[in-house]
GROMACS .gro file of C-alpha atoms in nm:
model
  451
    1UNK     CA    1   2.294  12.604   2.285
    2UNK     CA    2   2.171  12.887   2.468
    3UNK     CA    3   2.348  12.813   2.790
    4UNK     CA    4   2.594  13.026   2.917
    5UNK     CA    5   2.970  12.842   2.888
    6UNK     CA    6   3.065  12.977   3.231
    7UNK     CA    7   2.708  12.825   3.398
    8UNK     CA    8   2.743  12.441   3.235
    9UNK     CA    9   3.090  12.460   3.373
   10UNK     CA   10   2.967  12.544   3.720
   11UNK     CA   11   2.708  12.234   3.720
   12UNK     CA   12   2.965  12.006   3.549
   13UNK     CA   13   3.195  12.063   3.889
   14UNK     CA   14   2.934  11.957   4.110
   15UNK     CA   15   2.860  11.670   4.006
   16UNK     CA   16   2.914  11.339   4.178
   17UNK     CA   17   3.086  11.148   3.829
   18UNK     CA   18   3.316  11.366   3.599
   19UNK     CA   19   3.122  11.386   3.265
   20UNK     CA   20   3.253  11.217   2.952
   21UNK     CA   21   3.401  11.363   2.654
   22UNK     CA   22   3.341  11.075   2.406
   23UNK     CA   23   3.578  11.095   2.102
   24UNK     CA   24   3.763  10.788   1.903
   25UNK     CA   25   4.112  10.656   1.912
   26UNK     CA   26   4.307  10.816   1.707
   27UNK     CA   27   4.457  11.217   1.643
   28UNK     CA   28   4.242  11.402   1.856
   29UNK     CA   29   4.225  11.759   1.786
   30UNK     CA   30   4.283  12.039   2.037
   31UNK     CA   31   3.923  12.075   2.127
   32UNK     CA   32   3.896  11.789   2.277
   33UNK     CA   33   4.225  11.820   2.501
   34UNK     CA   34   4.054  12.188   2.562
   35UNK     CA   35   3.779  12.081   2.706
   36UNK     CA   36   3.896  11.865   2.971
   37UNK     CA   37   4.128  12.125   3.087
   38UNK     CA   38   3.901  12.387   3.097
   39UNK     CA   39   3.637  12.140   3.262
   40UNK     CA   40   3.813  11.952   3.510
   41UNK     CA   41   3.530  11.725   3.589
   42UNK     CA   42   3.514  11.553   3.292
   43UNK     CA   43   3.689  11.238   3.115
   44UNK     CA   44   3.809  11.147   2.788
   45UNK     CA   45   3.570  10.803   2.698
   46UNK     CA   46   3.703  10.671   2.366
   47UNK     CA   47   3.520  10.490   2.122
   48UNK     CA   48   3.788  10.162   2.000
   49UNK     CA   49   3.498  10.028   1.769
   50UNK     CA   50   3.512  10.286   1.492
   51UNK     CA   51   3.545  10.171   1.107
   52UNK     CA   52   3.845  10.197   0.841
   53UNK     CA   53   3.800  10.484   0.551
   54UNK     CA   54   3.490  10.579   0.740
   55UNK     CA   55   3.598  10.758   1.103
   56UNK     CA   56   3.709  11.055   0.911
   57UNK     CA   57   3.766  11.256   1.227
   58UNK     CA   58   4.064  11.071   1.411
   59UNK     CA   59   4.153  10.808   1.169
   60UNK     CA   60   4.373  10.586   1.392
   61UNK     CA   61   4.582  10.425   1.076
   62UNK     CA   62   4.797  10.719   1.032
   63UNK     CA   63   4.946  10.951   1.231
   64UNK     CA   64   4.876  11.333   1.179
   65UNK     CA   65   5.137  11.652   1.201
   66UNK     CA   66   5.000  11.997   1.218
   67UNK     CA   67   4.749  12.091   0.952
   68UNK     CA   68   4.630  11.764   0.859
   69UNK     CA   69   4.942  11.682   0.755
   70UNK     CA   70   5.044  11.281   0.678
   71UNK     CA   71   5.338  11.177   0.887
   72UNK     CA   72   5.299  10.828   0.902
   73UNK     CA   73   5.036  10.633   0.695
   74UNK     CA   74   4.937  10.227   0.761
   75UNK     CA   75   4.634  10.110   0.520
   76UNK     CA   76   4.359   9.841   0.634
   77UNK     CA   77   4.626   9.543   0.596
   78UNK     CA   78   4.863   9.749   0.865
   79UNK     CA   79   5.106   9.779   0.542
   80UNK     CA   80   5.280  10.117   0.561
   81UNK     CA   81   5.236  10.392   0.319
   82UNK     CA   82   5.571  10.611   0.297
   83UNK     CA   83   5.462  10.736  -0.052
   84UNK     CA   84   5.111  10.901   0.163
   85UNK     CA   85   5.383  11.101   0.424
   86UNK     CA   86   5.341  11.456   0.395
   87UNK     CA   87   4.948  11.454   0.188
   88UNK     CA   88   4.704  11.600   0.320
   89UNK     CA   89   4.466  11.328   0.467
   90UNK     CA   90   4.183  11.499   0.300
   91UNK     CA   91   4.342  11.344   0.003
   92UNK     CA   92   4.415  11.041   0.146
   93UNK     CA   93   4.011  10.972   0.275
   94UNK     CA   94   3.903  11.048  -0.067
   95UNK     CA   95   4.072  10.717  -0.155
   96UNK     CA   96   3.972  10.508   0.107
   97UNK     CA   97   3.778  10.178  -0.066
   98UNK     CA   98   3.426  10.132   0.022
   99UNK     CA   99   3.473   9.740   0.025
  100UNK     CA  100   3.715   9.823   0.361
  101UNK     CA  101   3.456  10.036   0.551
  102UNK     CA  102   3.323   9.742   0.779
  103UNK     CA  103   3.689   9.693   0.916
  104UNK     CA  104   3.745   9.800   1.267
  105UNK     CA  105   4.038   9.977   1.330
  106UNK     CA  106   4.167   9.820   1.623
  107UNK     CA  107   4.224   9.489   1.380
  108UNK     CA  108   4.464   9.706   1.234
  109UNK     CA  109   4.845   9.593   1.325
  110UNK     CA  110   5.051   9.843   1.201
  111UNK     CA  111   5.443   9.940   1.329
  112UNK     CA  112   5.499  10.252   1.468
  113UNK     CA  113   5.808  10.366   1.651
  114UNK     CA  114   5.900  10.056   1.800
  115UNK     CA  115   5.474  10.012   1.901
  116UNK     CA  116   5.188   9.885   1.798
  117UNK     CA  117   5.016  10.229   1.615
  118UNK     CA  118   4.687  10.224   1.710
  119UNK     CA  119   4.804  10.152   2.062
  120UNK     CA  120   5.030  10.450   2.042
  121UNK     CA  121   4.750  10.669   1.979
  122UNK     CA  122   4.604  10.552   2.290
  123UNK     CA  123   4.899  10.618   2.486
  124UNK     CA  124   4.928  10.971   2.336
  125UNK     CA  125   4.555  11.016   2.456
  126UNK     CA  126   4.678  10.887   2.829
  127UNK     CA  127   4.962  11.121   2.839
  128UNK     CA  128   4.750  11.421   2.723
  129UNK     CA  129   4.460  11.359   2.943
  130UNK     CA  130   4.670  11.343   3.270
  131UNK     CA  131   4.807  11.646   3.163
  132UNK     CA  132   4.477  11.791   3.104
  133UNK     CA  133   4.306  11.735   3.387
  134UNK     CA  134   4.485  11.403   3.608
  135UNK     CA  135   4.248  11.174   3.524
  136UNK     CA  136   4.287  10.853   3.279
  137UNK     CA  137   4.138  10.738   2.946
  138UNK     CA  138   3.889  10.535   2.946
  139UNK     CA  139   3.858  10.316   2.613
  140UNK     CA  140   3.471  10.157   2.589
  141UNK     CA  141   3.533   9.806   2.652
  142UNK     CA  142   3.669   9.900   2.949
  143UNK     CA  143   3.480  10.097   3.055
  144UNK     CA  144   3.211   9.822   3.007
  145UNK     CA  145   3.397   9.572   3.170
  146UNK     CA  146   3.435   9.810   3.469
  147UNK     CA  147   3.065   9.809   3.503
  148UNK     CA  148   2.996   9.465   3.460
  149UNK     CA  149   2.719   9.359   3.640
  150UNK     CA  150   2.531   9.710   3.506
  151UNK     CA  151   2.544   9.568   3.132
  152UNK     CA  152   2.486   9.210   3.265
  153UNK     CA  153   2.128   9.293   3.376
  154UNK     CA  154   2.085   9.471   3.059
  155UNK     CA  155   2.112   9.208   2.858
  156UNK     CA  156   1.927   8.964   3.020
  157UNK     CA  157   1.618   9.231   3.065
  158UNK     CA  158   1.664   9.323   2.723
  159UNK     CA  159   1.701   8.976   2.583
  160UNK     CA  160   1.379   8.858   2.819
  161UNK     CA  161   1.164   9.092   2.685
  162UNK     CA  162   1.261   9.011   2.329
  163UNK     CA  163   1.417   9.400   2.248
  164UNK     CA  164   1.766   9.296   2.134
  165UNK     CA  165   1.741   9.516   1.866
  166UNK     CA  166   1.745   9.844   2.032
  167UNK     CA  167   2.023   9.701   2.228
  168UNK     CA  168   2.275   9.607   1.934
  169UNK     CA  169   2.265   9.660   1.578
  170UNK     CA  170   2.581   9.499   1.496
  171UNK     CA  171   2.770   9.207   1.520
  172UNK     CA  172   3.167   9.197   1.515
  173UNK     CA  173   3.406   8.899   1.450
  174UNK     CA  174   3.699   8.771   1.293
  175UNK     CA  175   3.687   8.666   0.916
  176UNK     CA  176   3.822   8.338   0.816
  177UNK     CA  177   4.049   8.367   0.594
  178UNK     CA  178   4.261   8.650   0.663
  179UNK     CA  179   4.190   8.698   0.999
  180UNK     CA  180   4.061   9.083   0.960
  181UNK     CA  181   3.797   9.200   1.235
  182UNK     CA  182   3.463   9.330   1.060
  183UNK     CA  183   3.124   9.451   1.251
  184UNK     CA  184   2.834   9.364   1.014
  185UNK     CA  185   2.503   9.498   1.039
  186UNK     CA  186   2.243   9.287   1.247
  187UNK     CA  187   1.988   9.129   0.977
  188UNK     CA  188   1.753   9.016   1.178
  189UNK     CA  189   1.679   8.869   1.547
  190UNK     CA  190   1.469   8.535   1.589
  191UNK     CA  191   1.351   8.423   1.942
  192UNK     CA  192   1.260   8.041   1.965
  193UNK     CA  193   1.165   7.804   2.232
  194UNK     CA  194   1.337   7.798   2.557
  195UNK     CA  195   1.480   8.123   2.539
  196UNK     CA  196   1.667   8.137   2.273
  197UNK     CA  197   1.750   8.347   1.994
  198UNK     CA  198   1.907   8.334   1.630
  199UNK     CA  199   2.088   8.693   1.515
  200UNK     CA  200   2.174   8.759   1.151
  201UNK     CA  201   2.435   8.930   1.047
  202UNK     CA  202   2.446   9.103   0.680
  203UNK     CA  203   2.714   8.851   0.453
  204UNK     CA  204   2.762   8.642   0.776
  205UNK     CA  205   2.456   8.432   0.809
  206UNK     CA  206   2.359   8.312   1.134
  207UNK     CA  207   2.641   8.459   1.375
  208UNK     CA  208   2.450   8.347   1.697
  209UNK     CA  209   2.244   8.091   1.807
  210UNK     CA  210   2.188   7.997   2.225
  211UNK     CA  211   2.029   8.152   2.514
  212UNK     CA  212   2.084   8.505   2.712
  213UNK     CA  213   2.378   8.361   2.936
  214UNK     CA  214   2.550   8.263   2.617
  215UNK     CA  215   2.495   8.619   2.475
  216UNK     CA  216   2.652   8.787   2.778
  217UNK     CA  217   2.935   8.550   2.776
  218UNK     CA  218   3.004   8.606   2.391
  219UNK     CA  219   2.989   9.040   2.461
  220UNK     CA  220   3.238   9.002   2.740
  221UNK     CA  221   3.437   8.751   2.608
  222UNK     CA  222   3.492   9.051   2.311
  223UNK     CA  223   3.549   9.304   2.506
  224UNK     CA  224   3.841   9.153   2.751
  225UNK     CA  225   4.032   9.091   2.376
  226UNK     CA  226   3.950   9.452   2.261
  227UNK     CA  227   4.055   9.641   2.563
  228UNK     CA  228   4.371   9.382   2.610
  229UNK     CA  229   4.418   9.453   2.230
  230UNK     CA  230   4.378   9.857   2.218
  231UNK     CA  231   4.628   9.915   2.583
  232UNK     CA  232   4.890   9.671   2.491
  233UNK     CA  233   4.874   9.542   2.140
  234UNK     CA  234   4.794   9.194   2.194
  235UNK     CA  235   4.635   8.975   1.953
  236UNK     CA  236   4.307   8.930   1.953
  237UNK     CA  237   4.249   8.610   1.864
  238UNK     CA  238   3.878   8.481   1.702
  239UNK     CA  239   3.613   8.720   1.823
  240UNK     CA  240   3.263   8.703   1.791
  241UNK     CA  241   3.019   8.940   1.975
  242UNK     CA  242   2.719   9.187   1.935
  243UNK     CA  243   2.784   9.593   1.947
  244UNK     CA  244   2.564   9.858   2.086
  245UNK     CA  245   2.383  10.105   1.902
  246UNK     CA  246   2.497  10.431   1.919
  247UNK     CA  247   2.198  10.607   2.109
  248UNK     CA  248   2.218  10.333   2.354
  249UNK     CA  249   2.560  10.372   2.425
  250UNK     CA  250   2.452  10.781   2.519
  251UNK     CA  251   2.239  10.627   2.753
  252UNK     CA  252   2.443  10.406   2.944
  253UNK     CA  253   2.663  10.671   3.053
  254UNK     CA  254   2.328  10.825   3.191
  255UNK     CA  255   2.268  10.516   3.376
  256UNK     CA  256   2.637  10.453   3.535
  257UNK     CA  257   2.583  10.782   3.679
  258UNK     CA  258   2.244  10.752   3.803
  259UNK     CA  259   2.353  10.457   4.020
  260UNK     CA  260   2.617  10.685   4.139
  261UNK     CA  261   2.389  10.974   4.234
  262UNK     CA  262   1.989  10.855   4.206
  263UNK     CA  263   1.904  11.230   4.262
  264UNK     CA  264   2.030  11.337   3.936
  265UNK     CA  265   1.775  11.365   3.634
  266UNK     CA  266   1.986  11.577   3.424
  267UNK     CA  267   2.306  11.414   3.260
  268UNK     CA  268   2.575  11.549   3.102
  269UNK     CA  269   2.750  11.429   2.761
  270UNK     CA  270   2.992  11.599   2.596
  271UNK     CA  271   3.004  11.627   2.218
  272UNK     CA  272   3.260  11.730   1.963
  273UNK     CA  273   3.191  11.822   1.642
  274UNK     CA  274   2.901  11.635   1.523
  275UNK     CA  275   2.743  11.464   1.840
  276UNK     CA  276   2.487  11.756   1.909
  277UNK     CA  277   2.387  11.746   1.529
  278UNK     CA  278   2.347  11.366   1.504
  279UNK     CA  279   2.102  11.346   1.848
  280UNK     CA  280   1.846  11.600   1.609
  281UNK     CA  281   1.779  11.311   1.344
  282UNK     CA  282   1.440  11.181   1.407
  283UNK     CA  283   1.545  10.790   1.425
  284UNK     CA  284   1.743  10.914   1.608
  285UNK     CA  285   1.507  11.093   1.835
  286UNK     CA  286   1.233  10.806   1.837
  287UNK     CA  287   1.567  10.584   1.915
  288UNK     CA  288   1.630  10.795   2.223
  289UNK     CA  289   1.265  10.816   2.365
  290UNK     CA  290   1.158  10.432   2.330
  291UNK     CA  291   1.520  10.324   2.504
  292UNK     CA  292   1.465  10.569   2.806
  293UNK     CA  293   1.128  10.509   2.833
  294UNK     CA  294   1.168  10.159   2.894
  295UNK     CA  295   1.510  10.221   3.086
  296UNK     CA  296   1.295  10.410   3.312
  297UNK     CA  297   1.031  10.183   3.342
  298UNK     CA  298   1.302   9.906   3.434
  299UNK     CA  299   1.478  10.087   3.677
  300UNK     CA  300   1.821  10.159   3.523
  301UNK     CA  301   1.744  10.524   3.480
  302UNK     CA  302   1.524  10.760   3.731
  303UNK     CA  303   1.213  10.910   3.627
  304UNK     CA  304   1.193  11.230   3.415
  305UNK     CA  305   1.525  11.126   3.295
  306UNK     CA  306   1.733  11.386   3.019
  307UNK     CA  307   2.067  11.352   2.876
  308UNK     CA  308   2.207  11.735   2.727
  309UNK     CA  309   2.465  11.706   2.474
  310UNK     CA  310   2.734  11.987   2.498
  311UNK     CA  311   2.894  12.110   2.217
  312UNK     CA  312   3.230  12.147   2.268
  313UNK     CA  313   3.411  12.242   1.936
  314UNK     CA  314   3.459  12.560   2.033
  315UNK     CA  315   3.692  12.439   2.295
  316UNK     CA  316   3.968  12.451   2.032
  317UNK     CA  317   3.989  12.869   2.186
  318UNK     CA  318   4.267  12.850   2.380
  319UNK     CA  319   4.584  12.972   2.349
  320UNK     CA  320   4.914  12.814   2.461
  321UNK     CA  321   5.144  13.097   2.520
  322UNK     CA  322   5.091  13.439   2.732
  323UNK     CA  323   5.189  13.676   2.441
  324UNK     CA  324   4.917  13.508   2.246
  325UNK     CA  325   4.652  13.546   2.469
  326UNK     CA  326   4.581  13.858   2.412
  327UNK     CA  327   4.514  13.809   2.023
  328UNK     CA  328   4.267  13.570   2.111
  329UNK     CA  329   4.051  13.788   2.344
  330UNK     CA  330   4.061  14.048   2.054
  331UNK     CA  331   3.935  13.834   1.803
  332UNK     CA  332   3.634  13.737   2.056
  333UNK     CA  333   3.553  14.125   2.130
  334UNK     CA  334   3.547  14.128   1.748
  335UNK     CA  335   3.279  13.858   1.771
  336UNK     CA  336   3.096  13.992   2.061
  337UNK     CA  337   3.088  14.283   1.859
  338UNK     CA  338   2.911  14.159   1.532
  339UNK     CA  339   2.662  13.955   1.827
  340UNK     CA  340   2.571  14.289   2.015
  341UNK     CA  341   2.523  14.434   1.654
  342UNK     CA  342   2.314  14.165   1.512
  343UNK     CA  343   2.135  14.000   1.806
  344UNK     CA  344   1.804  13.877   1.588
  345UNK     CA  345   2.036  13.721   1.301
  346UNK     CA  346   2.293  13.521   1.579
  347UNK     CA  347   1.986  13.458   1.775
  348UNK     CA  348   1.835  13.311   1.486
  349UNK     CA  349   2.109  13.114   1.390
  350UNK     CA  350   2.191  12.988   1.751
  351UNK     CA  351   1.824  12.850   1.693
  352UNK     CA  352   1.855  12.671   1.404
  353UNK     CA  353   2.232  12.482   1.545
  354UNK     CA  354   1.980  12.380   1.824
  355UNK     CA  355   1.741  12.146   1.556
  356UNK     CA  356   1.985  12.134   1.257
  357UNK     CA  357   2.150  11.807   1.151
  358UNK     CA  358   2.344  11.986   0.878
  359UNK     CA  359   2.559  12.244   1.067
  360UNK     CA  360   2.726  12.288   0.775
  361UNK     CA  361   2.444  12.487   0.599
  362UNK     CA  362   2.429  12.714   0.920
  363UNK     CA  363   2.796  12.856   0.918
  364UNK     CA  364   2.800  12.918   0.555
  365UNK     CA  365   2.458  13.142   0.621
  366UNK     CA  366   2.684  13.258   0.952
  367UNK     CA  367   2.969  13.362   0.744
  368UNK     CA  368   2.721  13.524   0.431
  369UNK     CA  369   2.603  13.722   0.685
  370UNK     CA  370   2.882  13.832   0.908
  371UNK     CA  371   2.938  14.135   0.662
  372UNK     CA  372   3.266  14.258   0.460
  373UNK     CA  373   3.424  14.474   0.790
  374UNK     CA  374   3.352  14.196   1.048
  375UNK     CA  375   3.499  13.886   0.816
  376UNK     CA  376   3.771  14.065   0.736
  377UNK     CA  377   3.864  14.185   1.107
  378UNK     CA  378   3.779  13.773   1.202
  379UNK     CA  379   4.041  13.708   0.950
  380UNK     CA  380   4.303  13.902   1.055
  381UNK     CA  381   4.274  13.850   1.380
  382UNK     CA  382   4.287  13.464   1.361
  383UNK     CA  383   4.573  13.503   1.135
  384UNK     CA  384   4.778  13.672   1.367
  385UNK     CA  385   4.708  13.435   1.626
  386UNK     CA  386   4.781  13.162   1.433
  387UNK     CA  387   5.117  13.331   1.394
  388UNK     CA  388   5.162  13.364   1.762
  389UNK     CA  389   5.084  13.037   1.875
  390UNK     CA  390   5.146  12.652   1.864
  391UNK     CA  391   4.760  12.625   1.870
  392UNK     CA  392   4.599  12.673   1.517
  393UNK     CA  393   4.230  12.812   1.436
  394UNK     CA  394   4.033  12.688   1.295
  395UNK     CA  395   3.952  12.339   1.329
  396UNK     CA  396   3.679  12.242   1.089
  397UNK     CA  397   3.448  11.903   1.077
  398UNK     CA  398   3.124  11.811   0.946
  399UNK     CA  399   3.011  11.448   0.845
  400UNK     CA  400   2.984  11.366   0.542
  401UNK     CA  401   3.050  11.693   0.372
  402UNK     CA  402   3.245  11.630   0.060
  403UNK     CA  403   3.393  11.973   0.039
  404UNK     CA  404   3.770  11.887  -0.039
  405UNK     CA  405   3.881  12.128   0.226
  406UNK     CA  406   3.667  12.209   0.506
  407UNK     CA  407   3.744  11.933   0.726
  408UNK     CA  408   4.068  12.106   0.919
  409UNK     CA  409   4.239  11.917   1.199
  410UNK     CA  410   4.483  12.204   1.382
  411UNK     CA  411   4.783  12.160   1.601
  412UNK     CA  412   4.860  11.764   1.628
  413UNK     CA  413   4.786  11.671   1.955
  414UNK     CA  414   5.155  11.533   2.003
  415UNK     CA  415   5.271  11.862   1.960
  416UNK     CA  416   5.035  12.004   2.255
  417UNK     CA  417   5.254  11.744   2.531
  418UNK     CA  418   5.363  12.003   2.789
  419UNK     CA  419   5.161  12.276   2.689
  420UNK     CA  420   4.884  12.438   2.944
  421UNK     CA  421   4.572  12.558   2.723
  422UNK     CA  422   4.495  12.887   2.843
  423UNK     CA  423   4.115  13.092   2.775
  424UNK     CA  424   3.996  13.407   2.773
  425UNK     CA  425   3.767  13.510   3.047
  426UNK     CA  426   3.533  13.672   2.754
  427UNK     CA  427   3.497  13.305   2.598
  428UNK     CA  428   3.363  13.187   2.945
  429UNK     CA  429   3.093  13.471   2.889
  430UNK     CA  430   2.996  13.357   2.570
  431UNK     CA  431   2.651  13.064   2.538
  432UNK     CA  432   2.749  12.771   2.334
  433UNK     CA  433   2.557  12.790   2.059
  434UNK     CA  434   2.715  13.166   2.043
  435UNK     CA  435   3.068  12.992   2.051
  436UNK     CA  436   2.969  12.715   1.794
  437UNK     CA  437   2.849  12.958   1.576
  438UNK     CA  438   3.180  13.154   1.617
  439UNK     CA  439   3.349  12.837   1.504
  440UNK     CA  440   3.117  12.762   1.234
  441UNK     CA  441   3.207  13.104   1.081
  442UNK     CA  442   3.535  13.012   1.105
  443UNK     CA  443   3.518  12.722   0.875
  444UNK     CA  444   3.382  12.915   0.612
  445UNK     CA  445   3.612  13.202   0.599
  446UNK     CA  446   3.907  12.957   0.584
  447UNK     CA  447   3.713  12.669   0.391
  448UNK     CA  448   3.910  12.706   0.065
  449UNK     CA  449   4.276  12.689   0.265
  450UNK     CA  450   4.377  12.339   0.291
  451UNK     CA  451   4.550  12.417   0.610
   0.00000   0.00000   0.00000
């Protein structure tokens, strides 16, 4: 957090692999297309396996219009919605069924414009990211599949030494009858004779039972249907496989580009709204430490290893006209202002984004104390940007939150197609944790406006 913007983005374009931006399928919001422009050596790595009713960020069964607005709505059967076109999708979540939240989304066959809809998203995210910066999406599985032999030798080393668990915690398939594709929570892992093992899954029973070269067979079996499945809508057919666990899946980008450079020990990951918040959890932490510890220890990662999460929600700064430029550098001298003014308090709360895991709490104390003069001069100022330009501030997330309006999704990201996102130099100047922390304020002065 206490980086300077301009500095990270110096290291980022010198190194040897671009740095991933990992976000989901779905409607991505203008940070994320902000980022890649302004970083050039960096890609956009998309999560397919993310859950129905519960990925409240991109939510790949409806497609969004500015504001959050509903223009086309599919629930977990692919059945469209018409009656849900034009809601707010805050709404919408708040009705999503809890019995529906171990559905992946890419099950989901919905009709969209003559296309499958969660493969038009990925398009959408293809188009954008040339744009952005000429290079490609890269969806997990295939990125997986790319490296091949890398998570080959995992799982046999991590299946030898009997540590499945802090490989994959769950296990995703096809249901009988209708056909949907679930991922279940791992029970439990069993290792018998002969090198074997037994996984559990939670309401599946025993969804595995064989040796190592079975496993890795099963996981890549999966992930050639998923990644055929997410670029050109074919059916999957019966799957059955294990998935990673999240903090492992942090680290395995760390490892690709250690074999690509051994004489890097810092790696870079960019996060959006919540990643830097959900690496501060203890599990979390322990998670991290054991996995890279032993990733060390088996070669996969060099010594003295670290992976630094960058928080790039305040990428959403950018305007995308000339004439609105200008509105955007005054409302960061207006910041820079209330910083040079109150350099204990914003150093203070820069601090705590750097530990919290409820970032939340921090912009509400953020926006208490920004003062009457300053909020009011914030206001205005985003207002008339948001006036000027096809970009609109601000875009709000935090897990979890159950405030019926903070979550804020901007400009639709079909509506940035063409567009060149343009910074200030002062935003460059900023630290991160000074830009979150901007953005966190920004929330909260707009949190009771739906849009």
């Amino acid at each position: 957090m206490g980086t300077g913007i301009a500095e990270t983005l110096a290291t980022v374009s010198g190194l040897v692999r671009p740095v991933v931006r990992t976000c989901h399928v779905g409607n991505n919001t203008a940070n994320v297309w902000g980022w890649l422009a302004l970083a050039g050596n960096a890609y956009l790595g998309m999560y397919d396996h993310t859950l129905y009713g519960v990925d409240e960020n991109c939510i790949p069964w409806v497609v969004l219009g500015d504001d959050g607005r509903i223009e086309v709505c599919a629930n977990q059967r692919g059945e469209l919605r018409p009656e849900e076109v034009g809601e707010h999708v805050n709404r919408h979540l708040g009705r999503a069924e809890q019995k529906y939240f171990a559905h992946l989304n890419f099950g989901i066959f919905a009709r969209y414009r003559d296309q499958d809809l969660f493969t038009s998203h990925y398009l959408l995210a293809e188009r954008l990211s040339r744009q952005m910066n000429g290079r490609s999406v890269l969806i997990r599985s295939q990125e997986v599949l790319a490296e091949r032999d890398l998570f080959t030798a995992l799982i046999l080393d991590f299946f030898r030494h009997r540590k499945l668990d802090l490989l994959f915690n769950r296990w995703v398939r096809t249901t009988g009858k209708k056909g949907y594709a679930v991922a279940k929570k791992i029970r439990s892992i069993e290792y018998g004779p002969g090198s074997t093992a037994t996984i559990v899954a939670a309401s599946s029973g025993t969804v595995f039972e064989g040796g190592a070269e079975e496993l890795v067979a099963a996981f890549f079996d999966g992930m050639e249907k998923v990644s055929r499945r997410v670029r050109s809508a074919a059916p999957l057919g019966i799957i059955s496989y294990p998935w990673f666990e999240n903090y492992f899946n942090f680290l395995t980008y760390a490892a690709t580009e250690a074999r690509a450079d051994p004489t890097q020990r810092v790696f870079y990951h960019a996060g959006g709204s919540s990643s830097q918040y959900y690496i501060n959890h203890e599990p979390v932490q322990r998670g991290f430490r054991e996995l890279t510890e032993l990733l060390e220890a088996w070669g996969y990662l060099p010594p003295g290893s670290r992976v630094c999460v960058i928080p790039t929600f305040c990428c959403q700064l950018f305007a995308t006209a000339p004439d609105a430029l200008p509105q955007l550098e005054g409302l960061i001298e207006v910041w820079r202002d209330w910083l040079d003014r109150h350099r204990s308090v914003a150093a203070r709360h820069v601090a705590r984004l750097g530990e919290t895991t409820e970032p939340f709490t921090v912009g509400e104390a953020v926006a208490q104390d920004l003062g009457a003069s300053h909020a009011a001069e914030i206001r205005r100022r985003v207002e008339r940007f948001n006036a000027s330009d096809r970009n609109r501030l601000p875009i709000a997330h935090a897990a979890d939150v159950g405030h019926p309006t903070y979550n804020k999704f901007g400009v639709a990201q079909h509506h940035l197609l063409g567009v060149e996102p343009r910074f200030p130099e002062s935003f460059r100047q900023l630290t991160w944790g000074e830009a979150e922390l901007l953005i966190k304020a920004l929330g909260h002065l707009f949190i009771d406006r739906e849009s």
